[in-house]
C-alpha cells in the first residue's frame, strides 16, 4: 500500500493500516435479525495508505486491486462505486465531530472479490484504522466496526448486520468469534488442531446489491410483524409451530433464522468440545436450510458443496450472503491435499480462496 501510494502521488503516506477478510463458519443471515454468528478472520487482508490532501474536502483514491483511480468531494454524496465505502467511513467520522479534511488514499490487498468473504468490511475497517492513525482519533476496534457497518448500511445502502465488520476489527487469527449481534457480547474460541477449514469459490460471483439480500431482510421484517415480535431472535424452537402457520415464504425464512441460531450455539459447543463430526453435521444442516428455507444458494454452489462432501469433507456449507460466492468446508488436516485434488477434478471451475488451520 505504501508503494502504491508513492507511485501514484509521488510522496510517502502518513499512515497505513490493514484489516482481514472473513469466512463465516455458522450463522448466515442471522446478524441482521439480532442473532448469533460464528465467523473466523482470514489471512487475506486489505491495506489502506493515507495522507492529507492539499485541497480541503477532496478525496483522491487509487485501488491497485481494481486498477482504478477516482476522486470526489466529501459533499458530493454517494457515487455508486467502490469509493462509497471510503466516503461512508469519512462521513461517519465527520458526523461524530471529527475534523476530516482532504485525503489521498491508496488501497491494495489479497482478498478475492465476489467470493463472499467480505472485502467491503475489510476496506471499511482498514480505512477507519488508517484514519485513526492519521488523525490521532480515540476509536476502539468495536467503534470502528460500528462505524464500518454504518458506512455500508446508511451510505452505501446495503442493509447488512454487524458480523463482517466486527470480526474484521476484533477477530483473532486461528479462532472463531462467537458473537451475539443483539448485545455485541463476544468470545473467541480456538479452532480444532486437526481440522483445516477451506473457503472454495464456486466460480459464480455473488452480488448482494441486486435485490435478493434486501428481499430477505424485508421478508424477515414482515415475518416479525405477522408474529408480533420485534426481532426473529425473540423466537425459539418452541415457536416453530406458529412460524409454520405463516404464509410462504415467510414461514421458511423465519424457520431458517430460528434453527440457524440454534446451530451457532451447537457449533460453538462442538468447537469447544473438539467434536469435529458434530460440527460437520451442523454445517450440512445449515447448507440445507440456506438452500431450502432461505433460498440464497444457487445450483453451482449446491453442486460444489455436494462435491466437497463427496470428496471427503467432514462438513461443508454456503458461506457469505449467498446468491453465488463460496462454500466453507471442514476437512481433516491429514487428508486435505487429496481432498483438494479430488474437488478440483470434480468441479474444475472452483478455486481455493483461503485456508485456515494446520497445513
PDB file of N, CA and C in Angstrom, residues 68-108:
ATOM      1  N   UNK A  68      -7.900   1.217 -10.617  1.00  0.00           N
ATOM      2  CA  UNK A  68      -8.724   2.402 -10.839  1.00  0.00           C
ATOM      3  C   UNK A  68      -8.315   3.517  -9.893  1.00  0.00           C
ATOM      4  N   UNK A  69      -8.436   4.751 -10.392  1.00  0.00           N
ATOM      5  CA  UNK A  69      -8.210   5.938  -9.566  1.00  0.00           C
ATOM      6  C   UNK A  69      -9.413   6.862  -9.726  1.00  0.00           C
ATOM      7  N   UNK A  70      -9.968   7.295  -8.615  1.00  0.00           N
ATOM      8  CA  UNK A  70     -11.155   8.144  -8.639  1.00  0.00           C
ATOM      9  C   UNK A  70     -10.993   9.254  -7.611  1.00  0.00           C
ATOM     10  N   UNK A  71     -11.723  10.323  -7.808  1.00  0.00           N
ATOM     11  CA  UNK A  71     -11.709  11.413  -6.841  1.00  0.00           C
ATOM     12  C   UNK A  71     -13.122  11.957  -6.695  1.00  0.00           C
ATOM     13  N   UNK A  72     -13.374  12.559  -5.555  1.00  0.00           N
ATOM     14  CA  UNK A  72     -14.694  13.104  -5.274  1.00  0.00           C
ATOM     15  C   UNK A  72     -14.563  14.158  -4.190  1.00  0.00           C
ATOM     16  N   UNK A  73     -15.622  14.920  -4.013  1.00  0.00           N
ATOM     17  CA  UNK A  73     -15.695  15.881  -2.922  1.00  0.00           C
ATOM     18  C   UNK A  73     -16.579  15.290  -1.837  1.00  0.00           C
ATOM     19  N   UNK A  74     -16.228  15.562  -0.605  1.00  0.00           N
ATOM     20  CA  UNK A  74     -16.959  14.970   0.504  1.00  0.00           C
ATOM     21  C   UNK A  74     -18.433  15.351   0.511  1.00  0.00           C
ATOM     22  N   UNK A  75     -18.789  16.445  -0.114  1.00  0.00           N
ATOM     23  CA  UNK A  75     -20.180  16.881  -0.129  1.00  0.00           C
ATOM     24  C   UNK A  75     -20.973  16.318  -1.303  1.00  0.00           C
ATOM     25  N   UNK A  76     -20.317  15.522  -2.158  1.00  0.00           N
ATOM     26  CA  UNK A  76     -20.991  15.035  -3.367  1.00  0.00           C
ATOM     27  C   UNK A  76     -21.972  13.901  -3.091  1.00  0.00           C
ATOM     28  N   UNK A  77     -21.828  13.200  -1.980  1.00  0.00           N
ATOM     29  CA  UNK A  77     -22.730  12.089  -1.674  1.00  0.00           C
ATOM     30  C   UNK A  77     -22.316  10.807  -2.366  1.00  0.00           C
ATOM     31  N   UNK A  78     -23.236   9.844  -2.374  1.00  0.00           N
ATOM     32  CA  UNK A  78     -22.947   8.511  -2.908  1.00  0.00           C
ATOM     33  C   UNK A  78     -22.727   8.549  -4.407  1.00  0.00           C
ATOM     34  N   UNK A  79     -21.717   7.786  -4.858  1.00  0.00           N
ATOM     35  CA  UNK A  79     -21.335   7.754  -6.270  1.00  0.00           C
ATOM     36  C   UNK A  79     -21.818   6.489  -6.977  1.00  0.00           C
ATOM     37  N   UNK A  80     -21.947   5.385  -6.226  1.00  0.00           N
ATOM     38  CA  UNK A  80     -22.312   4.119  -6.840  1.00  0.00           C
ATOM     39  C   UNK A  80     -21.127   3.261  -7.227  1.00  0.00           C
ATOM     40  N   UNK A  81     -19.935   3.552  -6.683  1.00  0.00           N
ATOM     41  CA  UNK A  81     -18.761   2.726  -6.968  1.00  0.00           C
ATOM     42  C   UNK A  81     -18.016   2.432  -5.670  1.00  0.00           C
ATOM     43  N   UNK A  82     -16.823   1.852  -5.779  1.00  0.00           N
ATOM     44  CA  UNK A  82     -16.077   1.385  -4.616  1.00  0.00           C
ATOM     45  C   UNK A  82     -15.670   2.503  -3.670  1.00  0.00           C
ATOM     46  N   UNK A  83     -15.580   3.728  -4.166  1.00  0.00           N
ATOM     47  CA  UNK A  83     -15.193   4.834  -3.300  1.00  0.00           C
ATOM     48  C   UNK A  83     -16.253   5.114  -2.226  1.00  0.00           C
ATOM     49  N   UNK A  84     -17.484   4.669  -2.464  1.00  0.00           N
ATOM     50  CA  UNK A  84     -18.549   4.916  -1.488  1.00  0.00           C
ATOM     51  C   UNK A  84     -18.231   4.316  -0.120  1.00  0.00           C
ATOM     52  N   UNK A  85     -17.545   3.171  -0.100  1.00  0.00           N
ATOM     53  CA  UNK A  85     -17.217   2.553   1.179  1.00  0.00           C
ATOM     54  C   UNK A  85     -16.276   3.449   1.990  1.00  0.00           C
ATOM     55  N   UNK A  86     -15.368   4.118   1.291  1.00  0.00           N
ATOM     56  CA  UNK A  86     -14.451   5.048   1.950  1.00  0.00           C
ATOM     57  C   UNK A  86     -15.176   6.329   2.339  1.00  0.00           C
ATOM     58  N   UNK A  87     -15.965   6.869   1.426  1.00  0.00           N
ATOM     59  CA  UNK A  87     -16.704   8.104   1.720  1.00  0.00           C
ATOM     60  C   UNK A  87     -17.661   7.900   2.886  1.00  0.00           C
ATOM     61  N   UNK A  88     -18.289   6.726   2.967  1.00  0.00           N
ATOM     62  CA  UNK A  88     -19.192   6.451   4.077  1.00  0.00           C
ATOM     63  C   UNK A  88     -18.470   6.435   5.413  1.00  0.00           C
ATOM     64  N   UNK A  89     -17.251   5.911   5.423  1.00  0.00           N
ATOM     65  CA  UNK A  89     -16.456   5.924   6.654  1.00  0.00           C
ATOM     66  C   UNK A  89     -16.098   7.346   7.056  1.00  0.00           C
ATOM     67  N   UNK A  90     -15.722   8.157   6.080  1.00  0.00           N
ATOM     68  CA  UNK A  90     -15.374   9.552   6.373  1.00  0.00           C
ATOM     69  C   UNK A  90     -16.585  10.299   6.903  1.00  0.00           C
ATOM     70  N   UNK A  91     -17.746  10.079   6.278  1.00  0.00           N
ATOM     71  CA  UNK A  91     -18.953  10.750   6.745  1.00  0.00           C
ATOM     72  C   UNK A  91     -19.284  10.361   8.180  1.00  0.00           C
ATOM     73  N   UNK A  92     -19.095   9.091   8.511  1.00  0.00           N
ATOM     74  CA  UNK A  92     -19.351   8.655   9.876  1.00  0.00           C
ATOM     75  C   UNK A  92     -18.477   9.382  10.884  1.00  0.00           C
ATOM     76  N   UNK A  93     -17.221   9.631  10.512  1.00  0.00           N
ATOM     77  CA  UNK A  93     -16.321  10.356  11.406  1.00  0.00           C
ATOM     78  C   UNK A  93     -16.718  11.825  11.524  1.00  0.00           C
ATOM     79  N   UNK A  94     -17.061  12.446  10.408  1.00  0.00           N
ATOM     80  CA  UNK A  94     -17.457  13.857  10.464  1.00  0.00           C
ATOM     81  C   UNK A  94     -18.750  14.029  11.248  1.00  0.00           C
ATOM     82  N   UNK A  95     -19.650  13.071  11.158  1.00  0.00           N
ATOM     83  CA  UNK A  95     -20.882  13.143  11.937  1.00  0.00           C
ATOM     84  C   UNK A  95     -20.611  13.028  13.439  1.00  0.00           C
ATOM     85  N   UNK A  96     -19.487  12.426  13.796  1.00  0.00           N
ATOM     86  CA  UNK A  96     -19.085  12.353  15.199  1.00  0.00           C
ATOM     87  C   UNK A  96     -18.374  13.611  15.665  1.00  0.00           C
ATOM     88  N   UNK A  97     -18.169  14.549  14.729  1.00  0.00           N
ATOM     89  CA  UNK A  97     -17.482  15.787  15.075  1.00  0.00           C
ATOM     90  C   UNK A  97     -15.993  15.774  14.813  1.00  0.00           C
ATOM     91  N   UNK A  98     -15.495  14.725  14.163  1.00  0.00           N
ATOM     92  CA  UNK A  98     -14.073  14.668  13.846  1.00  0.00           C
ATOM     93  C   UNK A  98     -13.775  15.555  12.641  1.00  0.00           C
ATOM     94  N   UNK A  99     -12.648  16.230  12.672  1.00  0.00           N
ATOM     95  CA  UNK A  99     -12.262  17.150  11.595  1.00  0.00           C
ATOM     96  C   UNK A  99     -11.497  16.374  10.530  1.00  0.00           C
ATOM     97  N   UNK A 100     -12.195  15.924   9.513  1.00  0.00           N
ATOM     98  CA  UNK A 100     -11.580  15.195   8.410  1.00  0.00           C
ATOM     99  C   UNK A 100     -11.489  16.134   7.213  1.00  0.00           C
ATOM    100  N   UNK A 101     -10.269  16.459   6.808  1.00  0.00           N
ATOM    101  CA  UNK A 101     -10.070  17.345   5.664  1.00  0.00           C
ATOM    102  C   UNK A 101      -9.866  16.508   4.413  1.00  0.00           C
ATOM    103  N   UNK A 102      -9.221  17.104   3.397  1.00  0.00           N
ATOM    104  CA  UNK A 102      -8.967  16.358   2.176  1.00  0.00           C
ATOM    105  C   UNK A 102      -8.008  15.197   2.412  1.00  0.00           C
ATOM    106  N   UNK A 103      -8.169  14.131   1.618  1.00  0.00           N
ATOM    107  CA  UNK A 103      -7.375  12.926   1.810  1.00  0.00           C
ATOM    108  C   UNK A 103      -6.904  12.364   0.477  1.00  0.00           C
ATOM    109  N   UNK A 104      -5.730  11.754   0.520  1.00  0.00           N
ATOM    110  CA  UNK A 104      -5.262  10.874  -0.551  1.00  0.00           C
ATOM    111  C   UNK A 104      -5.147   9.470   0.040  1.00  0.00           C
ATOM    112  N   UNK A 105      -5.629   8.482  -0.705  1.00  0.00           N
ATOM    113  CA  UNK A 105      -5.599   7.103  -0.208  1.00  0.00           C
ATOM    114  C   UNK A 105      -5.167   6.150  -1.307  1.00  0.00           C
ATOM    115  N   UNK A 106      -4.444   5.114  -0.906  1.00  0.00           N
ATOM    116  CA  UNK A 106      -4.101   4.013  -1.806  1.00  0.00           C
ATOM    117  C   UNK A 106      -4.576   2.712  -1.178  1.00  0.00           C
ATOM    118  N   UNK A 107      -5.249   1.891  -1.966  1.00  0.00           N
ATOM    119  CA  UNK A 107      -5.844   0.645  -1.480  1.00  0.00           C
ATOM    120  C   UNK A 107      -5.256  -0.523  -2.256  1.00  0.00           C
ATOM    121  N   UNK A 108      -4.874  -1.562  -1.530  1.00  0.00           N
ATOM    122  CA  UNK A 108      -4.432  -2.790  -2.172  1.00  0.00           C
ATOM    123  C   UNK A 108      -4.710  -3.949  -1.230  1.00  0.00           C
TER     124      UNK A 108
END
